[in-house]
Coordinates of C-alpha atoms and ligand atoms in Angstrom, one line a residue:
X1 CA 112.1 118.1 76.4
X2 CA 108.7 120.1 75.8
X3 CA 110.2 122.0 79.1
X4 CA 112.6 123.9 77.1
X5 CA 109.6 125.7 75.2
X6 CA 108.0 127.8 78.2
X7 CA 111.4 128.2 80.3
X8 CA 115.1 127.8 80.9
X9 CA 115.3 124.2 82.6
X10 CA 115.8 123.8 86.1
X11 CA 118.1 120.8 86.0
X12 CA 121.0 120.1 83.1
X13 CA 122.7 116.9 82.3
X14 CA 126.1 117.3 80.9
X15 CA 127.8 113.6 79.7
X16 CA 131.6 113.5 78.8
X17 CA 131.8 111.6 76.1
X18 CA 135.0 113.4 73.4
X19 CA 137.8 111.3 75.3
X20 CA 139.1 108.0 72.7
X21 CA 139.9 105.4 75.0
X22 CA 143.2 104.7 73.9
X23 CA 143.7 101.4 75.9
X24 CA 140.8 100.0 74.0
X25 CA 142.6 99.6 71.4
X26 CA 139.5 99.9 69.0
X27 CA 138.7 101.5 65.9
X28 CA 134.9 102.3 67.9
X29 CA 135.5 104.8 70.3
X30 CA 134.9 103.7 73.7
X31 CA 131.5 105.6 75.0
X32 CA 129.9 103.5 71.6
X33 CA 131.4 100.0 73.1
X34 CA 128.3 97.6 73.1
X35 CA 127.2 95.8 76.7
X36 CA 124.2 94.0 76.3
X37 CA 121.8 96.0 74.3
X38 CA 123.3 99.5 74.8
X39 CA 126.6 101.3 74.3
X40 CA 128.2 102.4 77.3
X41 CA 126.9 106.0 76.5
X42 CA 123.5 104.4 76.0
X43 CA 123.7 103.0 79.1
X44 CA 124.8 106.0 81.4
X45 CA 122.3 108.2 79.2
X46 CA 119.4 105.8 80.2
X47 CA 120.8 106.5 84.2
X48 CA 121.2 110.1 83.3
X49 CA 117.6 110.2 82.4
X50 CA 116.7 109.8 86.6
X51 CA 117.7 113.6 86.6
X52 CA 114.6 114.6 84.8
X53 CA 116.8 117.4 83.1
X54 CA 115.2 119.9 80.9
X55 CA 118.5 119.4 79.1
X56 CA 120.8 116.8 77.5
X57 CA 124.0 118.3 76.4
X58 CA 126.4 115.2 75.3
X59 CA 130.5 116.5 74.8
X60 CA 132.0 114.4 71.8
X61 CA 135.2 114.8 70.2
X62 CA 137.3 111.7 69.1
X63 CA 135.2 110.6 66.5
X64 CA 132.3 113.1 66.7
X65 CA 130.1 112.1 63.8
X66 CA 129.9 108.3 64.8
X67 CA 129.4 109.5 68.2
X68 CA 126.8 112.2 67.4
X69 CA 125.4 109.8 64.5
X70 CA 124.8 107.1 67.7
X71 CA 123.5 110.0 70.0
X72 CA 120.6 110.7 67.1
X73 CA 119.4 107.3 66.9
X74 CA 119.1 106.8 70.4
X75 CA 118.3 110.0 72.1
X76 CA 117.6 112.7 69.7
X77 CA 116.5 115.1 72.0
X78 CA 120.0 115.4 73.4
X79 CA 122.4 118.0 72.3
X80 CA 126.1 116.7 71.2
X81 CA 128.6 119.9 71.7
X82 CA 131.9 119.7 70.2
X83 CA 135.2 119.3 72.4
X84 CA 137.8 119.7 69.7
X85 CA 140.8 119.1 71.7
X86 CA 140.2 117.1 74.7
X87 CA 142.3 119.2 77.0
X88 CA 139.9 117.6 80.5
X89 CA 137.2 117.2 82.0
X90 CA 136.7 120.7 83.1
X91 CA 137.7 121.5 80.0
X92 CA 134.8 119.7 78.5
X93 CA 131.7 120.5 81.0
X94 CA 133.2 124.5 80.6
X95 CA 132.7 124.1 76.5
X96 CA 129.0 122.2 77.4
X97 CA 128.2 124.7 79.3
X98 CA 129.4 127.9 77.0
X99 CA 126.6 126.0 74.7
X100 CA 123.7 126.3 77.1
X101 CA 124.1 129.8 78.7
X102 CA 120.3 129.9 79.9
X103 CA 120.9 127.5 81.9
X104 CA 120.7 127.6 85.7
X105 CA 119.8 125.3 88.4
X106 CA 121.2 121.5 89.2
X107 CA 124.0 120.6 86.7
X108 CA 124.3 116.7 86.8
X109 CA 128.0 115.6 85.2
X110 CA 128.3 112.1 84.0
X111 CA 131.3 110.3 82.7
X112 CA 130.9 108.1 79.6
X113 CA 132.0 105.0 80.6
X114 CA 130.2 104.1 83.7
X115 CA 127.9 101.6 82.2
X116 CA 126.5 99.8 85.8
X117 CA 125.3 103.3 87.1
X118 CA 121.2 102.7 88.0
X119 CA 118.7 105.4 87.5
X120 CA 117.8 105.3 91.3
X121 CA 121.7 106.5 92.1
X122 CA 121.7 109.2 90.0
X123 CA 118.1 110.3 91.4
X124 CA 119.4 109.7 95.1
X125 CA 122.8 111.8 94.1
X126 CA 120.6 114.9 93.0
X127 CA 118.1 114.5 95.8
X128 CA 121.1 114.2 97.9
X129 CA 122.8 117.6 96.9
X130 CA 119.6 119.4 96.4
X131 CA 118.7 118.5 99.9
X132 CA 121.8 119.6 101.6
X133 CA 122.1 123.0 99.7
X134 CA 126.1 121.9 98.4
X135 CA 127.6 123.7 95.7
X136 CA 129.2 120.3 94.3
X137 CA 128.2 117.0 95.3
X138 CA 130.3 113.5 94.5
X139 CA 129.3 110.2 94.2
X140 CA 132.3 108.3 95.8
X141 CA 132.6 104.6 96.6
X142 CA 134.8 102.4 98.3
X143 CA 136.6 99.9 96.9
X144 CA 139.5 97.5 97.5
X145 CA 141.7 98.1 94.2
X146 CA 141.9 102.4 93.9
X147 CA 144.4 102.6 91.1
X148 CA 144.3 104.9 88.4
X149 CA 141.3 106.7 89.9
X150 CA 141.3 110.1 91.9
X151 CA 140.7 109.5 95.6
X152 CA 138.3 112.1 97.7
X153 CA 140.7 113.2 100.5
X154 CA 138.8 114.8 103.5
X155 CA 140.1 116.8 106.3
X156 CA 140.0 116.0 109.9
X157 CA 136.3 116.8 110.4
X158 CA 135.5 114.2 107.7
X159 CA 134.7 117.2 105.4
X160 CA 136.0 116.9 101.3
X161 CA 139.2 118.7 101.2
X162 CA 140.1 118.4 97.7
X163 CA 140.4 115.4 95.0
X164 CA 143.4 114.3 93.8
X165 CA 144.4 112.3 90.8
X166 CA 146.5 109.1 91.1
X167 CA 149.3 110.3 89.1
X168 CA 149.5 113.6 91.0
X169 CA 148.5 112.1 94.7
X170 CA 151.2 111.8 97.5
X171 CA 151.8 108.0 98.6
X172 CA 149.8 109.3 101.5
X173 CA 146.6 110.2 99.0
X174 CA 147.6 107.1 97.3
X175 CA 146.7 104.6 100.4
X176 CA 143.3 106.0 100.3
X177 CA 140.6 103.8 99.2
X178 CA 137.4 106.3 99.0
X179 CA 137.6 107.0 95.1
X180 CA 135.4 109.6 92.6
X181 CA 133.2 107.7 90.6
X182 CA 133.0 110.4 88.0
X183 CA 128.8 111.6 88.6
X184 CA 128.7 114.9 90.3
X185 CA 125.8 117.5 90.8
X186 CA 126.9 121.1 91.0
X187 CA 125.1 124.3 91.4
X188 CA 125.3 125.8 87.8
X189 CA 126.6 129.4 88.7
X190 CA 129.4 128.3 91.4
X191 CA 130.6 125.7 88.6
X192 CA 130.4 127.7 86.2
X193 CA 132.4 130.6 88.2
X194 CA 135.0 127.6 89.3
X195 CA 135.5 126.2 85.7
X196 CA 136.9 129.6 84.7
X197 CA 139.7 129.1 87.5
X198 CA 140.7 126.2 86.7
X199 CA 144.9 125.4 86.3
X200 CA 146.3 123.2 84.5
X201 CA 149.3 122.5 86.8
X202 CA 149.1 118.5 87.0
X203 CA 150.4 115.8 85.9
X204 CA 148.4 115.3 82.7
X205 CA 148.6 119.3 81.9
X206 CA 144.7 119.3 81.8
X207 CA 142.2 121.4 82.9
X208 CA 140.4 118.8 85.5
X209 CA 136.6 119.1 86.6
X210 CA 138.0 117.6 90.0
X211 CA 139.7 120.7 90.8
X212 CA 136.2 122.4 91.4
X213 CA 136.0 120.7 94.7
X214 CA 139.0 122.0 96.3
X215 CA 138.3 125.3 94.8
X216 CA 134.8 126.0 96.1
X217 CA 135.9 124.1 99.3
X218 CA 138.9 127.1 99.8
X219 CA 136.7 129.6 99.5
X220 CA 134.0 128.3 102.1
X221 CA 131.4 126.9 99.6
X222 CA 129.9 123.5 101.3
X223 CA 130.9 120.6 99.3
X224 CA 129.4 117.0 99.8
X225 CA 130.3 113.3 99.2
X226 CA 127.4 111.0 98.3
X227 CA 128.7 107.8 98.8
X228 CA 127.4 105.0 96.2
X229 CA 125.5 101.8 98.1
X230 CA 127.3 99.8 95.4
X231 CA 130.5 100.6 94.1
X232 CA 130.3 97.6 91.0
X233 CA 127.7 100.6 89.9
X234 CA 130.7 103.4 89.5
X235 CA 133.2 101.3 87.6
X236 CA 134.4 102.6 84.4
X237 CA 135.5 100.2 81.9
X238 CA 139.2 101.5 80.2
X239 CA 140.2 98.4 78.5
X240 CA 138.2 95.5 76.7
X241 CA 139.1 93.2 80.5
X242 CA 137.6 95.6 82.1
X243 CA 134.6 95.7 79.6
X244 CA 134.0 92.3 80.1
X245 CA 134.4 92.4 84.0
X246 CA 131.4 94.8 83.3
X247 CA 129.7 93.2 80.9
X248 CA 129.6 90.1 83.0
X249 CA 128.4 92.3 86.2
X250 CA 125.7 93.3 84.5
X251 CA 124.8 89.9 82.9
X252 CA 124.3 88.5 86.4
X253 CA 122.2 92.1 87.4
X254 CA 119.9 91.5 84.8
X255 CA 119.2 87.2 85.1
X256 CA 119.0 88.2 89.0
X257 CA 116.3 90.4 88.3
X258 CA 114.3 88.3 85.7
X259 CA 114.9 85.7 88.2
X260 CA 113.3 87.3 90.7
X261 CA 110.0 88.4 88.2
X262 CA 109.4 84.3 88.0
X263 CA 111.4 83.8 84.6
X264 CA 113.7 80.4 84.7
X265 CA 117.4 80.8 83.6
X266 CA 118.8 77.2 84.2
X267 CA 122.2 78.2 83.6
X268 CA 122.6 82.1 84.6
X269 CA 126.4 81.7 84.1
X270 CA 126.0 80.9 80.2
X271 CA 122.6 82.8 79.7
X272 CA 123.0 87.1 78.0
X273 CA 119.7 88.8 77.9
X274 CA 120.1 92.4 76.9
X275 CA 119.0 95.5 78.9
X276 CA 115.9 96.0 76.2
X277 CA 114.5 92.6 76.4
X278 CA 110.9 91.2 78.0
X279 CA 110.3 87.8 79.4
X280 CA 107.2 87.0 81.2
X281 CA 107.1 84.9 84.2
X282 CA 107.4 80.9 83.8
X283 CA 109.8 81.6 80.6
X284 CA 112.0 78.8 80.6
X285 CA 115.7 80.0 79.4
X286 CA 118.0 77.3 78.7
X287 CA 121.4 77.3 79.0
X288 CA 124.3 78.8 76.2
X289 CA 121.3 81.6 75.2
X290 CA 121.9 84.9 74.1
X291 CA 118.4 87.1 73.9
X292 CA 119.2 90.7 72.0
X293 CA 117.4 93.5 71.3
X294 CA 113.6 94.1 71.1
X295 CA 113.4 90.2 71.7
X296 CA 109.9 89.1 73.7
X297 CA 109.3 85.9 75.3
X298 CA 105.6 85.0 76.3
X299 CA 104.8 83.0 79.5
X300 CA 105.5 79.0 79.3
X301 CA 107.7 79.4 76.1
X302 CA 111.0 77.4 76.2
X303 CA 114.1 78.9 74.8
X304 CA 117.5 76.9 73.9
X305 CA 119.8 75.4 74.8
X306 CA 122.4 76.6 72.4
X307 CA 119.7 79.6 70.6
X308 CA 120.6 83.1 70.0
X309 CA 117.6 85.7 69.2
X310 CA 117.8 88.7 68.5
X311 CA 114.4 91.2 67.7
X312 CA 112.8 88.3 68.0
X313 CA 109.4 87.6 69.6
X314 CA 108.6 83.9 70.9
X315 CA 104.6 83.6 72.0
X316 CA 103.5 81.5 74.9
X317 CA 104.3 78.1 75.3
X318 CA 106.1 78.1 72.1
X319 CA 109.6 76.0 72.0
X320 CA 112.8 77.6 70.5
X321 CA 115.8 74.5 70.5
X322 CA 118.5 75.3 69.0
X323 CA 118.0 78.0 66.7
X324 CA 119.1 81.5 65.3
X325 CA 116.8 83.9 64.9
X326 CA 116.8 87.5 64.2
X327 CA 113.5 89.6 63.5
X328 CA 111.0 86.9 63.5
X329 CA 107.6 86.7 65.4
X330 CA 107.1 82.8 66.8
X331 CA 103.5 82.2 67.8
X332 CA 101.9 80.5 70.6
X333 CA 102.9 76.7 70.8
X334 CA 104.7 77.1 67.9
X335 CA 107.8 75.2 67.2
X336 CA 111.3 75.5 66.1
X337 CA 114.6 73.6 65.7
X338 CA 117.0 72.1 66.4
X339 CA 119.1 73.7 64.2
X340 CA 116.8 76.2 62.2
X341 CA 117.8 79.7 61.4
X342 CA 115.1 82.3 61.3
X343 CA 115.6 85.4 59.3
X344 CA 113.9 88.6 59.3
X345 CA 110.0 89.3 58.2
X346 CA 109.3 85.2 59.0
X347 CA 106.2 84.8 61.2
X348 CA 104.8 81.6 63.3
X349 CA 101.1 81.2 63.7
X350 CA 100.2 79.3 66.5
X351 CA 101.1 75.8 66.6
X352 CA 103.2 76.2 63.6
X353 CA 106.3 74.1 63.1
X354 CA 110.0 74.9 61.8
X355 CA 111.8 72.0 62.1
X356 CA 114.9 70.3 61.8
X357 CA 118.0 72.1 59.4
X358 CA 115.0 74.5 58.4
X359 CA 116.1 78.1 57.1
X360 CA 113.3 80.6 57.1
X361 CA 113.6 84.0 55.5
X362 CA 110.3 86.3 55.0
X363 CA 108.0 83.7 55.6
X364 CA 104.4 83.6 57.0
X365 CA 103.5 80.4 58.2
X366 CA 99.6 80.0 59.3
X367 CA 98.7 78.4 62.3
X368 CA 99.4 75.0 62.7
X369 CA 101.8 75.0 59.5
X370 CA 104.6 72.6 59.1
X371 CA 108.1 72.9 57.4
X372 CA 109.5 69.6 59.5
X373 CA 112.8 69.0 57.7
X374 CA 115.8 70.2 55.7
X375 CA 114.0 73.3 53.6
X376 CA 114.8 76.7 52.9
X377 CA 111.5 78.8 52.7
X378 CA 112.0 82.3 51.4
X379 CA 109.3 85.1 50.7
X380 CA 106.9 82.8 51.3
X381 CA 103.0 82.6 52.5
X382 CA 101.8 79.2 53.7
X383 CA 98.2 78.7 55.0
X384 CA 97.2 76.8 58.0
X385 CA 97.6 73.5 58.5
X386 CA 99.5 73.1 55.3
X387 CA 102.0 70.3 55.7
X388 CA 105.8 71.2 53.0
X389 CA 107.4 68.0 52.5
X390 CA 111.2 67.2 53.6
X391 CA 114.1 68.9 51.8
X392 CA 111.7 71.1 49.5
X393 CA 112.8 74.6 48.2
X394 CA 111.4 77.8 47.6
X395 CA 113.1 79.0 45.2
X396 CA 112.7 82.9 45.8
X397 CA 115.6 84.7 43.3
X398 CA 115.7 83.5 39.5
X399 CA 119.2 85.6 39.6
X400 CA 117.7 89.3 38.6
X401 CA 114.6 89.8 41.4
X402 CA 113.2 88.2 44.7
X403 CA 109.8 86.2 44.0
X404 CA 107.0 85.3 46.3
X405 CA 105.2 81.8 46.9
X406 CA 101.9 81.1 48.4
X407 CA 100.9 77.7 49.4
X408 CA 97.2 77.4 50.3
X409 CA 95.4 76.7 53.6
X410 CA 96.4 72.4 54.0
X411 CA 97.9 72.0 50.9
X412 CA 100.6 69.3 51.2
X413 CA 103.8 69.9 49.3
X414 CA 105.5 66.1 48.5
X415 CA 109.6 65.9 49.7
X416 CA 111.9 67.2 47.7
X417 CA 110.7 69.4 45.4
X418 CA 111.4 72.9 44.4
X419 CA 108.8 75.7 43.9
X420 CA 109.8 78.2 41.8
X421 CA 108.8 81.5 42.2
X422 CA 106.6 83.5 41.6
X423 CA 104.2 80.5 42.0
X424 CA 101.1 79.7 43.9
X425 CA 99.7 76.2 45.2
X426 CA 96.0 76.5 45.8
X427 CA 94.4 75.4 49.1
X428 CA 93.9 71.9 49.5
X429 CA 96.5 71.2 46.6
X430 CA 98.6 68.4 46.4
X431 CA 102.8 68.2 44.8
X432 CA 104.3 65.1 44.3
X433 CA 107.2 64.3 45.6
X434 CA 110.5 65.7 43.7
X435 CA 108.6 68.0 41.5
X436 CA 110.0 71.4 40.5
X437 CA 107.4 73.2 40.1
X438 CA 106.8 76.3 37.9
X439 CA 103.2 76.4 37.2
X440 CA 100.5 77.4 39.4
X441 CA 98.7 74.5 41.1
X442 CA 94.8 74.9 41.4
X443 CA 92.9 74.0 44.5
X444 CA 92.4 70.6 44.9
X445 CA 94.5 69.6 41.9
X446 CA 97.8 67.2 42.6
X447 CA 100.6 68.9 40.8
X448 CA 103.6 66.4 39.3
X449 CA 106.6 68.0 37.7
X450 CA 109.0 65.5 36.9
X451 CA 110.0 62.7 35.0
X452 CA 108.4 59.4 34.8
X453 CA 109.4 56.7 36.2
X454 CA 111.1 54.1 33.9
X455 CA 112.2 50.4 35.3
X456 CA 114.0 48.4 32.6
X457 CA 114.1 45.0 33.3
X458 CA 117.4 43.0 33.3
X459 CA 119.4 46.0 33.3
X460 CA 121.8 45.0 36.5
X461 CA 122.3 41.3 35.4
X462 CA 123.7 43.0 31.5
X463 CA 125.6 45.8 33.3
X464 CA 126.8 44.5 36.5
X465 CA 127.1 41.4 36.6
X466 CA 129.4 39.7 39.0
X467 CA 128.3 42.7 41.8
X468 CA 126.8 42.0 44.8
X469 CA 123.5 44.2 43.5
X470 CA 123.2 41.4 40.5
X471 CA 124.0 38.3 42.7
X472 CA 121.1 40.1 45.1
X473 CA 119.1 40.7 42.0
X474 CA 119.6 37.3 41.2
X475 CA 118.4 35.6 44.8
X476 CA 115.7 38.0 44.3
X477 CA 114.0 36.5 41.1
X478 CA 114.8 33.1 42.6
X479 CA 112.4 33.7 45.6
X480 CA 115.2 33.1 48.2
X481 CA 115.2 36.4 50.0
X482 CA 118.2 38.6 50.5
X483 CA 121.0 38.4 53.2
X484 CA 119.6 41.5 55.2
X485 CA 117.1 38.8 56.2
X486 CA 114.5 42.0 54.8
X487 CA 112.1 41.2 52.2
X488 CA 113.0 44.4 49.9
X489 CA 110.7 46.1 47.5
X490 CA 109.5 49.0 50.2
X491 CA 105.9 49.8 50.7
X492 CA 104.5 50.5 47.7
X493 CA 101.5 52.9 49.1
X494 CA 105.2 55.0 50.3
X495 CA 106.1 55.5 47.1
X496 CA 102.4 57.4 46.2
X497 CA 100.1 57.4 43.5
X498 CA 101.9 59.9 41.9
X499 CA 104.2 58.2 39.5
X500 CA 101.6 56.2 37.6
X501 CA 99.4 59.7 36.7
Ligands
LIG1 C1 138.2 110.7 85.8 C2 138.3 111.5 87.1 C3 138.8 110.6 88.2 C4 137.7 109.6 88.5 C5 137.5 108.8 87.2 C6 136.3 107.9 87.4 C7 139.1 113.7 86.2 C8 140.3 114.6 86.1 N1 139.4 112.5 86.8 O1 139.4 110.1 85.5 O2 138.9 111.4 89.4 O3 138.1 108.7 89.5 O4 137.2 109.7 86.1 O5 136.2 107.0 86.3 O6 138.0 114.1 85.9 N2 136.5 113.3 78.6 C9 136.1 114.3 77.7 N3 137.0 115.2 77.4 C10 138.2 115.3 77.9 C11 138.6 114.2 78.8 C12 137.7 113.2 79.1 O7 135.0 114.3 77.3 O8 138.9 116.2 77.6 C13 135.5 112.2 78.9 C14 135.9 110.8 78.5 O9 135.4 110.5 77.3 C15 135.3 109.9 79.6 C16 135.2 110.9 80.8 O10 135.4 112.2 80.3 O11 134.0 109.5 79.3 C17 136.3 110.6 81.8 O12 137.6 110.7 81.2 P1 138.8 109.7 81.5 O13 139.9 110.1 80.8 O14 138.3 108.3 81.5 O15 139.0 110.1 83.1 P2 139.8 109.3 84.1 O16 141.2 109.4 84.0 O17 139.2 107.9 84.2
LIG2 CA1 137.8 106.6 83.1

């Protein structure tokens, strides 16, 4: 855009965005429906930007804030002009165009919803018309099922004649099957002269940016059809179907592709990688996977089956089974799941480990750190190589304020037990098993916070007697063994020093 500073821009990009989209059926408007990563205005503005225009203007109208609110956050160079009334399509590029009156040059026009359109169409549709000196060039395609789009109609020398909407084409018109995708180029000062003859005599009493064709071609002004090598790329999506006929399109557009750059998708058919995300080669995708977002996946990694990430960055070689995850860093070798869930601000070192039923929110793990089993870790910092025990807690929010815990470079935290923050377990600490712990633990120190351990003898035989447990008991003190055919009694080194300090 620094362009705009020195002189008027040689090339403009106008994008109709005001229309609603009434056979959504949606509350969003339909140029902010979402297809893998990007809206479908997102999408057509990231193909728009092959036109190297000096100028962005975007029309909005049905729900201008959200649209203009989108258009900020994602290209804020771009200028949204308001189409009150959406009385057409050359109705609409005549307003954008009232709102850019230095303009001259190339004026690319872009429908809204044509999500599939690549950069290098839009480059070869402006190269194209600039080329052959046209007033107004179309991109047209060919396609089996025309209906409910205008058709090109060209004269007996093959030249465009006019285009014609469905609703106001003769049965003749109709049959044709060369359609208008809805990407034109024009030269700014015949467009701009054509827009201000435009009728509204049709069908739809609208002021149509179609009509521009026939009118320049009347009056002798050359215009051109650039036919599309792909017409999948100038669908427009009207309806949710036809959002996920799209959606689906470009699913297979983009695992062909990362296919092809040596990433492995076992199941392409089941596997939704956004527009925005990076894989490097030898990435092993697994099937059911959805990658959204800024998500990264190193070389070697393994993700899924079954895992969703989203902003989510997996290092080298690291496995992913399983999981949700959504603004986490995984590190090298690092592993996680089945079945963990991985919340924003948690970060992997290498070789670290989030296992099993493991919910991770704002947590630094060092390399080589373990949370196995059945934990939730919250605003957390554990050191390298420290080992957290099955099923322990880190208790982050006493109710009023979210509280930090540290845990110290191989400090071993004992199963079950709950650390209550704000608290800190020194390096090479020890916790017994089942403690709650609210005091810091010192380096070195073991840490036991819980009650001791009391056996009182006889106990079963006075209060259950006649049970199976005091007929067991009873074999027991006997010396004849139990029915399992197991000795009993567990191994006492299991059960840890802890109890008897
Ligand atoms: C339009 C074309 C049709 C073409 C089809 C390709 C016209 C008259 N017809 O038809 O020849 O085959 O696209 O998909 O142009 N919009 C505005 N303001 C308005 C009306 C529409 O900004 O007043 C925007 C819409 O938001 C949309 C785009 O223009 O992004 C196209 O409008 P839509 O109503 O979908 O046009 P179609 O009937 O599909
Ligand atoms: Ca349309």
């Amino acid at each position: 855009m620094e362009s705009r500073v020195s002189q008027a821009p040689s090339r403009t990009v106008v994008v109709l965005a005001a229309g609603e989209g009434k056979r959504m059926k949606s509350a969003t408007p339909k140029v902010l429906q979402p297809m893998l990563g990007r809206t479908l205005l997102g999408h057509v503005l990231a193909a728009a930007a092959a036109a190297e225009a000096g100028r962005t203007i975007v029309v909005v109208g049905h729900k201008a804030e959200q649209v203009e609110a989108h258009l900020a956050e994602i290209e804020p160079g771009a200028v949204p002009v308001l189409q009150a009334e959406q009385n057409g399509t050359g109705h609409a590029v005549r307003i954008a165009l009232e709102a850019a009156p230095d303009a001259a040059g190339t004026v690319v026009v872009l429908n809204g919803d044509v999500p599939l359109l690549r950069p290098e169409t839009v480059e070869a549709l402006v190269a194209a018309h600039e080329q052959s000196g046209a007033g107004a060039t179309v991109l047209a395609a060919e396609v089996a099922d025309p209906s409910g789009l205008g058709r090109i109609v060209r004269d007996a020398n093959g030249h465009l004649e006019r285009i014609v909407e469905e609703r106001d084409a003769s049965p003749q018109e109709r049959a044709l099957r060369e359609i208008n995708a809805g990407i034109y180029a024009f030269d700014l000062g015949l467009l701009r002269e054509a827009l201000g003859k435009l009728s509204t005599d049709n069908d739809q009493g609208e002021e149509y940016l179609t009509d521009v064709f026939g009118l320049l071609a009347s009056v002798g002004h050359q215009v051109a059809v650039h036919v599309a090598g792909d017409f999948r790329e100038t669908l427009g999506a009207n309806d949710k179907l036809e959002l996920a006929l799209l959606r689906v399109l470009l699913r297979d557009r983009v695992n062909s592709a990362w296919l092809r750059a040596g990433v492995s998708i076992l199941d392409p058919q089941t596997t939704w990688i956004d527009v925005t995300v990076e894989l490097e080669a030898d990435a092993v995708i697994d099937q059911n996977s959805q990658l959204q977002g800024a998500t990264r996946v190193g070389a070697g990694a393994v993700v899924g089956p079954d895992t969703t990430l989203v902003d989510t960055v997996v290092g080298a070689g690291a496995t992913v089974l399983r999981a949700h995850s959504v603004g986490a860093e995984i590190g090298p070798e690092a592993t996680v799941g089945p079945y963990s869930y991985l919340r924003p601000g948690t970060t992997l070192g290498r070789k670290a480990k989030i296992g099993g039923f493991v919910e991770a929110k704002n947590a630094e793990l060092g390399d080589g750190a373990k949370v196995p089993h059945l934990s939730y870790v919250g605003d957390a910092r554990i050191g390298a190589k420290a080992n957290i025990g099955a099923g322990t807690i880190f208790a982050n929010y006493d109710g009023v304020a979210k509280n930090r815990t540290t845990v110290g470079e191989a400090a071993f935290v004992g199963s079950d037990s709950v650390l209550m923050a704000p608290v800190e377990i020194g390096p090479g600490a020890y916790v017994a098993a089942g403690s709650a712990v609210t005091k810091d633990v010192p380096p070195g120190h073991l840490g036991v916070a819980r009650g001791q351990q009391r056996n009182i003898p006889g106990w079963v035989e006075r209060k259950r007697s006649g049970t199976a447990s005091a007929d067991a008991a009873a074999r027991a003190s006997r010396g004849e063994g139990s029915d399992s055919g197991h000795s009993g009694g567990g191994d006492p080194a299991a059960e840890g020093d802890t109890a008897r300090d």
